[in-house]
Coordinates of C-alpha atoms and ligand atoms in Angstrom, one line a residue:
M1 CA 79.2 127.2 94.1
T2 CA 76.1 125.2 95.0
H3 CA 74.2 122.8 92.7
D4 CA 70.5 122.0 92.7
C5 CA 70.4 118.3 93.4
S6 CA 66.6 118.0 93.8
F7 CA 66.4 115.9 90.7
L8 CA 67.8 113.0 92.8
E9 CA 64.3 112.7 94.4
D10 CA 62.9 111.8 91.0
L11 CA 65.3 109.0 90.4
P12 CA 64.4 105.4 91.4
L13 CA 66.6 105.4 94.5
A14 CA 65.5 104.4 98.0
T15 CA 65.1 107.6 100.1
D16 CA 67.7 106.4 102.7
R17 CA 70.2 106.5 99.9
I18 CA 70.3 110.3 99.6
S19 CA 71.3 112.8 102.2
V20 CA 71.6 116.5 102.3
A21 CA 72.2 116.6 106.0
D22 CA 75.1 118.8 107.1
G23 CA 76.9 116.0 109.0
R24 CA 76.9 113.7 106.0
R25 CA 78.0 116.5 103.6
E26 CA 80.8 117.5 106.0
S27 CA 82.1 113.9 106.4
H28 CA 82.3 113.7 102.6
A29 CA 84.1 117.0 102.3
T30 CA 87.3 115.6 103.8
D31 CA 89.6 112.5 103.7
Y32 CA 92.8 111.5 105.4
G33 CA 94.8 113.9 103.2
A34 CA 92.5 116.8 102.6
E35 CA 93.3 118.8 105.7
R36 CA 96.9 119.1 104.7
I37 CA 96.1 120.5 101.3
D38 CA 95.7 124.3 101.2
D39 CA 93.1 124.4 98.4
G40 CA 91.1 121.4 99.8
G41 CA 87.6 120.5 98.8
V42 CA 84.2 122.1 99.3
L43 CA 81.0 120.6 100.7
P44 CA 79.1 118.4 98.3
D45 CA 75.5 119.4 97.9
A46 CA 74.3 115.9 98.4
V47 CA 75.6 112.5 99.3
V48 CA 74.2 109.4 97.5
W49 CA 74.8 105.7 98.4
P50 CA 74.0 103.7 95.3
A51 CA 73.0 100.0 95.8
C52 CA 73.7 98.8 92.3
T53 CA 75.1 99.6 88.9
A54 CA 71.7 100.9 87.7
D55 CA 71.6 103.4 90.6
V56 CA 75.1 104.6 89.6
S57 CA 74.1 104.9 86.0
A58 CA 70.9 106.8 86.8
V59 CA 72.7 109.3 89.1
V60 CA 75.6 110.0 86.8
A61 CA 73.5 110.4 83.7
A62 CA 71.1 112.8 85.4
A63 CA 73.9 114.8 86.9
T64 CA 75.7 115.1 83.6
D65 CA 72.5 116.3 81.9
R66 CA 72.2 119.1 84.6
G67 CA 75.9 120.0 84.8
V68 CA 76.2 118.7 88.4
P69 CA 79.7 117.3 89.4
V70 CA 79.9 113.7 90.7
T71 CA 82.8 112.7 92.9
P72 CA 83.1 109.0 93.8
Y73 CA 83.8 108.5 97.4
A74 CA 84.8 105.3 99.2
A75 CA 86.5 104.9 102.6
G76 CA 88.2 108.3 102.4
T77 CA 91.7 107.1 103.2
G78 CA 93.2 108.8 100.2
L79 CA 96.1 111.0 101.1
E80 CA 95.8 113.6 98.3
G81 CA 92.3 114.8 98.8
N82 CA 91.4 112.5 95.9
A83 CA 87.8 111.8 96.9
V84 CA 87.0 115.3 98.2
P85 CA 84.7 117.3 95.9
A86 CA 86.6 120.3 94.5
H87 CA 83.4 121.8 93.0
G88 CA 80.6 120.5 95.2
G89 CA 77.8 118.6 93.6
I90 CA 77.2 114.9 94.4
S91 CA 79.5 112.8 96.6
L92 CA 78.8 109.3 95.2
D93 CA 79.6 106.9 98.1
L94 CA 80.2 103.4 96.8
T95 CA 80.7 101.7 100.2
R96 CA 77.4 100.0 100.2
M97 CA 78.2 98.1 97.0
D98 CA 80.5 95.8 99.0
G99 CA 79.4 92.3 98.0
V100 CA 81.2 89.4 96.5
V101 CA 79.4 88.8 93.1
D102 CA 81.1 85.7 92.0
Y103 CA 84.1 83.6 93.2
R104 CA 85.9 81.1 91.0
P105 CA 88.7 79.6 93.1
A106 CA 89.7 77.2 90.3
D107 CA 90.5 80.2 88.1
R108 CA 91.9 82.1 91.1
Q109 CA 89.4 84.9 90.3
I110 CA 86.8 86.9 92.3
D111 CA 84.3 89.5 91.1
V112 CA 83.5 92.1 93.8
G113 CA 81.6 95.3 94.3
P114 CA 83.8 98.4 94.6
G115 CA 83.0 99.1 98.2
I116 CA 84.4 95.9 99.6
I117 CA 87.2 96.4 102.1
G118 CA 90.5 94.9 100.8
S119 CA 91.2 92.7 103.7
D120 CA 87.7 91.3 103.5
V121 CA 88.6 89.9 100.1
D122 CA 91.6 88.1 101.6
E123 CA 89.5 86.7 104.4
Y124 CA 86.8 85.5 101.9
V125 CA 89.4 83.5 99.9
A126 CA 91.7 82.4 102.6
G127 CA 90.0 79.0 103.1
D128 CA 91.1 78.1 99.5
G129 CA 94.7 79.1 100.3
L130 CA 94.4 82.2 98.1
F131 CA 95.1 85.9 98.7
F132 CA 95.0 89.3 96.9
P133 CA 98.7 90.3 97.0
P134 CA 98.9 94.0 96.2
L135 CA 96.9 95.3 99.2
P136 CA 98.2 98.6 100.5
S137 CA 99.2 99.1 104.2
S138 CA 95.7 100.6 104.5
G139 CA 94.2 97.4 103.1
D140 CA 92.0 96.8 106.2
I141 CA 90.4 100.3 106.1
S142 CA 90.2 101.0 102.3
T143 CA 88.1 99.7 99.5
I144 CA 88.9 97.8 96.3
G145 CA 87.3 100.6 94.3
G146 CA 89.5 103.2 95.9
M147 CA 92.6 101.0 95.4
I148 CA 91.7 100.6 91.7
A149 CA 91.1 104.3 91.3
T150 CA 94.5 105.2 92.8
D151 CA 96.4 102.1 91.5
A152 CA 97.4 101.4 95.0
S153 CA 100.3 99.2 96.0
G154 CA 101.7 98.0 99.2
M155 CA 104.5 96.2 101.1
Q156 CA 104.3 93.1 98.9
T157 CA 104.5 95.0 95.6
V158 CA 108.2 94.4 95.4
R159 CA 107.4 90.7 94.8
Y160 CA 103.8 90.7 93.4
G161 CA 103.3 94.1 91.7
E162 CA 100.7 96.8 92.1
V163 CA 96.9 96.7 91.9
A164 CA 96.9 97.2 88.2
D165 CA 98.6 93.9 87.8
W166 CA 95.8 92.0 89.5
V167 CA 92.7 93.6 87.8
L168 CA 91.5 91.5 84.9
G169 CA 88.4 93.4 84.1
L170 CA 86.0 96.1 85.2
E171 CA 82.4 97.0 85.0
A172 CA 82.2 100.8 85.0
V173 CA 79.8 103.6 84.4
L174 CA 80.8 106.4 82.0
A175 CA 79.8 110.1 82.5
D176 CA 76.7 109.7 80.2
G177 CA 75.5 106.7 82.2
T178 CA 76.6 104.1 79.8
V179 CA 77.7 100.8 81.5
I180 CA 80.8 99.3 80.0
E181 CA 82.7 96.1 80.6
T182 CA 86.4 96.0 80.1
G183 CA 89.0 93.2 79.9
S184 CA 88.0 89.5 80.2
R185 CA 88.4 86.5 82.4
A186 CA 91.3 85.3 80.4
S187 CA 94.8 85.7 82.0
K188 CA 95.9 87.8 79.0
T189 CA 94.4 89.6 76.0
S190 CA 95.6 91.7 73.0
S191 CA 92.1 92.8 72.1
G192 CA 91.7 96.5 71.5
Y193 CA 92.6 99.4 73.7
N194 CA 93.3 98.4 77.3
L195 CA 90.4 100.3 78.9
T196 CA 91.0 98.4 82.2
D197 CA 94.4 100.0 82.6
L198 CA 93.1 103.4 81.5
I199 CA 90.5 103.4 84.3
V200 CA 92.9 102.0 86.9
G201 CA 94.6 105.0 88.5
S202 CA 92.2 107.5 87.0
E203 CA 91.0 108.6 90.4
G204 CA 87.3 108.6 89.5
T205 CA 87.8 111.2 86.7
L206 CA 87.0 108.9 83.8
A207 CA 84.4 106.4 85.1
V208 CA 82.8 105.0 88.2
V209 CA 83.9 101.4 88.9
T210 CA 80.9 99.3 89.8
E211 CA 82.4 95.8 89.7
A212 CA 85.9 94.4 89.5
T213 CA 87.3 91.0 88.4
L214 CA 90.4 90.4 90.5
E215 CA 93.1 87.8 90.1
L216 CA 94.3 86.0 93.3
A217 CA 97.5 84.3 94.2
G218 CA 98.2 81.0 96.1
R219 CA 99.5 81.5 99.6
P220 CA 103.2 80.6 99.8
E221 CA 104.0 77.4 101.8
Q222 CA 106.8 79.1 103.7
V223 CA 106.7 82.6 105.2
R224 CA 109.4 84.1 107.4
G225 CA 110.2 87.6 108.5
G226 CA 112.4 89.7 110.7
R227 CA 114.5 92.8 110.8
A228 CA 118.0 94.0 110.0
I229 CA 119.5 96.8 112.0
F230 CA 122.2 99.0 110.6
E231 CA 124.5 101.6 112.0
T232 CA 123.9 104.1 109.2
L233 CA 121.0 104.9 106.9
D234 CA 123.3 104.8 104.0
D235 CA 124.3 101.2 104.7
A236 CA 120.6 100.3 105.0
V237 CA 119.6 101.7 101.7
E238 CA 122.6 100.4 99.9
A239 CA 121.8 97.0 101.3
V240 CA 118.2 97.2 100.0
F241 CA 119.5 98.2 96.5
D242 CA 122.0 95.3 96.5
A243 CA 119.4 92.8 97.6
V244 CA 116.8 93.9 95.0
R245 CA 119.4 94.1 92.3
T246 CA 120.6 90.5 93.1
G247 CA 117.0 89.2 92.9
V248 CA 116.7 88.0 96.5
G249 CA 113.2 86.5 96.9
V250 CA 111.8 89.0 99.3
A251 CA 108.1 89.7 99.5
K252 CA 108.5 92.7 101.8
I253 CA 111.5 94.9 102.3
E254 CA 110.6 98.1 104.2
L255 CA 112.8 100.9 105.3
V256 CA 112.3 102.5 108.7
D257 CA 114.8 105.2 109.7
G258 CA 115.9 105.9 113.2
L259 CA 113.7 108.9 113.6
S260 CA 110.6 106.9 112.4
A261 CA 111.5 104.2 115.0
T262 CA 111.7 106.8 117.8
M263 CA 108.2 108.1 116.7
A264 CA 106.8 104.5 116.5
N265 CA 108.1 103.8 120.0
A266 CA 106.5 107.0 121.4
Y267 CA 103.2 106.2 119.8
L268 CA 103.0 102.4 120.3
G269 CA 105.1 102.0 123.5
S270 CA 107.3 99.6 121.5
D271 CA 111.0 99.2 122.0
L272 CA 112.4 99.3 118.5
P273 CA 116.1 100.3 118.4
D274 CA 116.4 104.0 117.4
A275 CA 118.5 103.0 114.4
P276 CA 118.0 102.5 110.7
M277 CA 116.2 99.3 110.0
V278 CA 114.9 97.1 107.2
F279 CA 111.9 95.0 107.9
L280 CA 111.8 91.8 105.8
E281 CA 109.4 89.0 104.9
F282 CA 110.3 86.1 102.6
H283 CA 107.8 84.0 100.8
A284 CA 108.7 80.6 99.1
N285 CA 107.2 77.2 98.5
H286 CA 110.5 75.6 99.2
G287 CA 114.1 76.6 100.1
I288 CA 113.2 79.8 102.0
E289 CA 116.4 79.5 104.1
T290 CA 118.5 79.8 100.9
E291 CA 116.8 83.2 100.2
I292 CA 117.3 84.3 103.8
D293 CA 121.0 83.3 103.8
L294 CA 121.6 85.1 100.5
C295 CA 119.9 88.3 101.9
R296 CA 122.0 88.0 105.1
M297 CA 125.2 87.7 103.1
I298 CA 124.4 90.8 101.0
F299 CA 123.4 92.8 104.1
E300 CA 126.7 91.7 105.8
D301 CA 128.5 93.3 102.9
H302 CA 126.8 96.5 104.0
A303 CA 127.9 96.3 107.6
V304 CA 124.5 95.1 109.0
G305 CA 124.7 95.1 112.8
R306 CA 122.0 92.6 113.5
F307 CA 120.0 90.4 111.1
E308 CA 117.2 88.8 113.1
M309 CA 114.6 86.4 111.7
S310 CA 111.7 85.4 113.9
D311 CA 109.4 82.4 114.1
D312 CA 107.2 84.1 116.6
D313 CA 103.9 85.2 115.0
A314 CA 103.1 87.7 117.8
E315 CA 106.6 89.3 117.4
M316 CA 106.2 89.6 113.7
A317 CA 102.7 91.0 114.0
A318 CA 104.0 93.7 116.3
L319 CA 106.8 94.6 113.9
W320 CA 104.4 95.0 111.0
Q321 CA 102.0 96.9 113.1
A322 CA 104.8 99.4 113.9
R323 CA 105.4 99.8 110.2
R324 CA 101.8 100.1 109.3
E325 CA 101.0 102.7 112.0
L326 CA 104.0 105.0 111.2
A327 CA 101.8 107.6 109.5
Y328 CA 99.8 108.0 112.7
A329 CA 102.9 107.8 114.9
I330 CA 104.5 110.7 112.9
S331 CA 101.3 112.8 113.2
A332 CA 101.1 112.3 116.9
Y333 CA 104.8 112.8 117.7
D334 CA 104.8 116.5 118.6
P335 CA 101.5 118.4 119.1
D336 CA 103.3 121.6 117.9
L337 CA 104.3 120.0 114.6
E338 CA 102.2 118.8 111.6
P339 CA 103.3 116.7 108.7
I340 CA 103.1 118.6 105.4
H341 CA 101.2 116.3 103.2
P342 CA 102.8 112.8 102.9
G343 CA 105.5 112.3 100.3
D344 CA 105.5 109.1 98.2
V345 CA 108.1 109.7 95.6
T346 CA 109.4 106.6 93.8
V347 CA 112.6 106.2 91.9
P348 CA 114.5 103.5 90.0
I349 CA 116.0 101.2 92.6
S350 CA 119.5 102.2 91.7
S351 CA 118.7 105.8 92.7
Y352 CA 117.1 104.9 96.0
P353 CA 120.2 105.5 98.0
E354 CA 120.6 108.9 96.4
I355 CA 117.0 110.1 97.1
V356 CA 117.2 108.9 100.7
R357 CA 120.6 110.6 101.3
E358 CA 119.5 113.8 99.7
T359 CA 116.3 113.9 101.7
K360 CA 118.3 113.6 104.9
R361 CA 120.8 116.3 103.7
L362 CA 117.9 118.6 102.9
A363 CA 116.3 118.0 106.3
D364 CA 119.6 119.2 107.9
E365 CA 119.9 122.1 105.6
Y366 CA 116.4 123.3 106.2
D367 CA 116.6 122.4 109.9
L368 CA 113.4 120.4 109.9
L369 CA 112.4 116.9 111.1
V370 CA 111.9 114.5 108.2
P371 CA 111.2 110.9 109.2
C372 CA 111.8 108.5 106.2
F373 CA 110.3 105.1 105.6
G374 CA 108.6 103.2 102.9
H375 CA 108.4 100.3 100.4
A376 CA 112.1 100.5 99.8
G377 CA 112.3 97.5 97.4
D378 CA 110.1 99.4 94.9
G379 CA 112.2 102.5 95.2
N380 CA 109.3 104.1 97.1
L381 CA 110.2 106.7 99.8
H382 CA 107.6 108.0 102.2
Y383 CA 108.8 111.1 103.9
S384 CA 107.0 113.5 106.2
V385 CA 108.2 117.0 106.5
L386 CA 107.2 118.2 110.0
A387 CA 106.5 121.9 110.5
D388 CA 104.8 124.2 112.9
P389 CA 101.4 125.1 111.3
D390 CA 101.4 128.4 113.1
D391 CA 104.8 129.5 111.9
P392 CA 104.4 130.6 108.2
E393 CA 108.1 130.9 107.7
Q394 CA 108.7 127.3 108.9
R395 CA 105.8 126.1 106.8
T396 CA 107.1 127.7 103.7
R397 CA 110.5 126.2 104.4
G398 CA 108.9 122.8 104.8
E399 CA 106.9 123.2 101.5
D400 CA 110.2 124.1 99.7
L401 CA 111.9 121.1 101.1
Y402 CA 109.0 118.8 100.2
R403 CA 109.0 120.1 96.6
E404 CA 112.8 119.8 96.2
I405 CA 112.5 116.1 97.0
V406 CA 109.8 115.6 94.4
A407 CA 111.8 117.6 91.8
L408 CA 114.8 115.4 92.5
A409 CA 112.7 112.2 92.2
I410 CA 111.5 113.3 88.8
E411 CA 115.0 114.3 87.7
L412 CA 116.2 110.8 88.6
G413 CA 113.6 109.3 86.3
G414 CA 111.1 108.6 89.0
T415 CA 107.6 109.8 89.9
A416 CA 106.0 112.3 92.2
T417 CA 103.6 109.6 93.5
G418 CA 104.2 105.9 93.5
E419 CA 100.9 105.0 95.0
H420 CA 98.7 107.8 96.4
G421 CA 97.8 109.5 93.1
I422 CA 97.7 113.1 92.1
G423 CA 94.4 114.1 93.6
A424 CA 94.3 117.8 94.6
G425 CA 97.7 117.7 96.4
K426 CA 100.2 116.9 93.6
Q427 CA 98.7 118.6 90.6
R428 CA 101.6 121.0 90.3
F429 CA 104.0 118.0 89.6
L430 CA 102.0 116.5 86.8
E431 CA 103.5 118.5 83.9
P432 CA 107.1 118.5 85.3
E433 CA 106.8 114.7 85.4
H434 CA 105.1 114.0 82.1
G435 CA 105.7 117.0 79.9
A436 CA 103.1 119.3 78.3
G437 CA 102.4 116.9 75.4
A438 CA 101.6 113.9 77.5
V439 CA 99.4 116.0 79.9
E440 CA 97.5 117.3 76.9
A441 CA 97.0 113.7 75.7
M442 CA 95.6 112.9 79.2
R443 CA 93.2 115.9 78.9
A444 CA 92.1 114.7 75.5
V445 CA 91.2 111.3 77.0
K446 CA 89.3 113.1 79.8
R447 CA 87.4 115.3 77.3
A448 CA 86.5 112.2 75.1
L449 CA 85.1 110.2 77.9
D450 CA 83.7 113.0 80.1
P451 CA 83.1 116.0 77.8
T452 CA 81.1 117.8 80.4
D453 CA 83.7 117.3 83.2
T454 CA 81.2 115.7 85.5
L455 CA 83.4 113.1 87.1
N456 CA 85.6 114.3 89.9
P457 CA 86.3 117.7 88.4
G458 CA 89.3 119.6 89.7
K459 CA 91.5 116.6 90.2
I460 CA 94.7 115.4 88.6
F461 CA 94.9 118.3 86.2
P462 CA 96.1 121.7 87.4
E463 CA 93.2 124.1 87.2
T464 CA 94.5 126.3 84.4
A465 CA 92.1 128.1 82.1
D466 CA 92.3 124.9 80.0
G467 CA 91.6 122.6 82.9
E468 CA 88.8 124.4 84.6
R469 CA 85.3 122.9 84.7
L470 CA 83.7 123.7 81.4
T471 CA 81.0 126.3 81.7
E472 CA 77.6 125.6 80.3
A473 CA 78.3 127.8 77.3
E474 CA 81.5 125.9 76.5
R475 CA 79.5 122.6 76.7
Ligands
FAD1 C1 97.5 104.9 107.3 C2 97.4 104.9 105.8 C3 98.3 104.0 105.1 C4 98.2 104.0 103.7 N1 99.0 103.2 103.0 C5 99.0 103.1 101.7 C6 99.8 102.2 101.0 O1 100.6 101.4 101.5 N2 99.7 102.1 99.6 C7 98.8 102.9 98.9 O2 98.7 102.8 97.7 N3 98.0 103.8 99.6 C8 98.1 103.9 100.9 N4 97.2 104.8 101.6 C9 96.3 105.6 100.8 C10 94.9 105.1 100.6 O3 94.5 104.2 101.6 C11 94.7 104.4 99.2 O4 94.8 105.4 98.2 C12 93.4 103.7 99.0 O5 93.4 103.0 97.9 C13 92.2 104.6 99.0 O6 91.0 103.8 99.1 P1 89.6 104.4 99.7 O7 88.6 103.3 99.7 O8 89.9 105.0 101.0 O9 89.3 105.5 98.6 P2 88.9 107.0 98.7 O10 90.0 107.7 99.5 O11 87.6 107.2 99.2 O12 89.0 107.4 97.2 C14 90.2 107.4 96.5 C15 90.0 107.8 95.0 O13 89.3 106.8 94.4 C16 88.1 107.3 93.8 N5 87.1 106.2 93.9 C17 86.7 105.5 95.0 N6 85.9 104.6 94.6 C18 85.7 104.6 93.3 C19 85.0 103.9 92.3 N7 84.2 102.9 92.7 N8 85.0 104.2 91.0 C20 85.8 105.2 90.6 N9 86.6 106.0 91.5 C21 86.5 105.7 92.8 C22 87.8 108.6 94.5 O14 87.1 109.5 93.7 C23 89.2 109.1 94.8 O15 89.7 109.7 93.7 C24 97.3 104.9 103.0 C25 96.4 105.7 103.7 C26 96.5 105.7 105.1 C27 95.5 106.6 105.8

């Protein structure tokens, strides 16, 4: 369905901020995850790059009046087709609202536009010994607005928490164009409903974030990292569970299985051992060796083969690069195989060994390659089921395997998505995870804030009769 967006020309926007060119529309009809999702997005009718909150408000209000969908778009690194329009309309690209609005180092706070790249925030505040801890692995290619909208998290979440924990307040535009401010600059508040947390993780379906007040942390005095190499994957995941349960002061504790290591080596030309590994980083202001020794002792209880800490910055950078680039390494491994969209189930830490074990058992049973890695300390497992896209039987087998793992994660009290969001790719898991009542409560929130279903329609909720975009008559 196409939408008449000629009304944009009557809004007070600079002309270079609107495009209906095919190339622009095509680049905004995809993201990192969309191509793997069968019922992916459709071309937006127009792309708009607002320069300020007033632009966002004017576009959204006018679109709502005319029944035109608006889908916020940032860096497009989402892995569930989150930013890809499901119903056309306007792709609202926030990447030009990328400034620092105010910086208060004494309060460890910064106000930023949503389009700023995550690592640019770190760079901006580094001189004061500060950093933004919950950056995802994609922190140098994705925006703060996208991270807020998906409640992203990353390798340091095991110690510092997820993005939601570091957002103090937001400026956001509602579907009718109203500009609201949520939260405060205080480090805590009990005042009214927590609208900040409601908008965080809402994937652009409730409001467009136009400014964010972020909390920052002081950089630790001591940082050391390294890797532990195990003989069996079982030993590696039991060791992670034990370390987290004991409260070892790790800031990163990442699992890389032998198959992922093989793929990383093929992609990067690295020489990681083809064995289950745990990559580690410790942060402390004093006594870091005590934490490292405690971790080493725990890992020794789980038959760790080698426990290697490094003081060589280049060596550590190479290690973390290998971890960060695993998604690309897996995609590039075999030209005849494609990953069925990336799994990011998360379970209580005590169930982590079970979900990893079961994933590997299912890989054997279904006779498919399934590299496993992830933010193990949070109970987060990334798994990629590789299947031949031209072999429908193999693809169906892969989909079944993928779903079985999600079903198990939910059964274990976990979630279908620890960090990537529901988007268009995980809608079928929303109700199994939350139950019909909770999903209806979510729909009620959506209807209250966006009664005309303007903002990112077709995401999060399965498109049942209930969840379809409202028709004009229904409005
Ligand atoms: C190699 C790789 C590694 C990754 N690693 C991680 C990881 O470790 N942890 C993790 O959490 N994710 C990870 N991701 C996923 C992705 O990077 C995150 O979801 C990221 O937060 C998306 O940011 P973005 O700027 O690309 O947003 P987009 O993908 O453009 O948009 C994501 C969602 O946010 C909405 N949105 C964007 N801006 C706004 C706004 N201003 N207001 C309201 N809604 C908005 C969009 O509508 C969409 O629903 C990874 C992706 C890749 C490709």
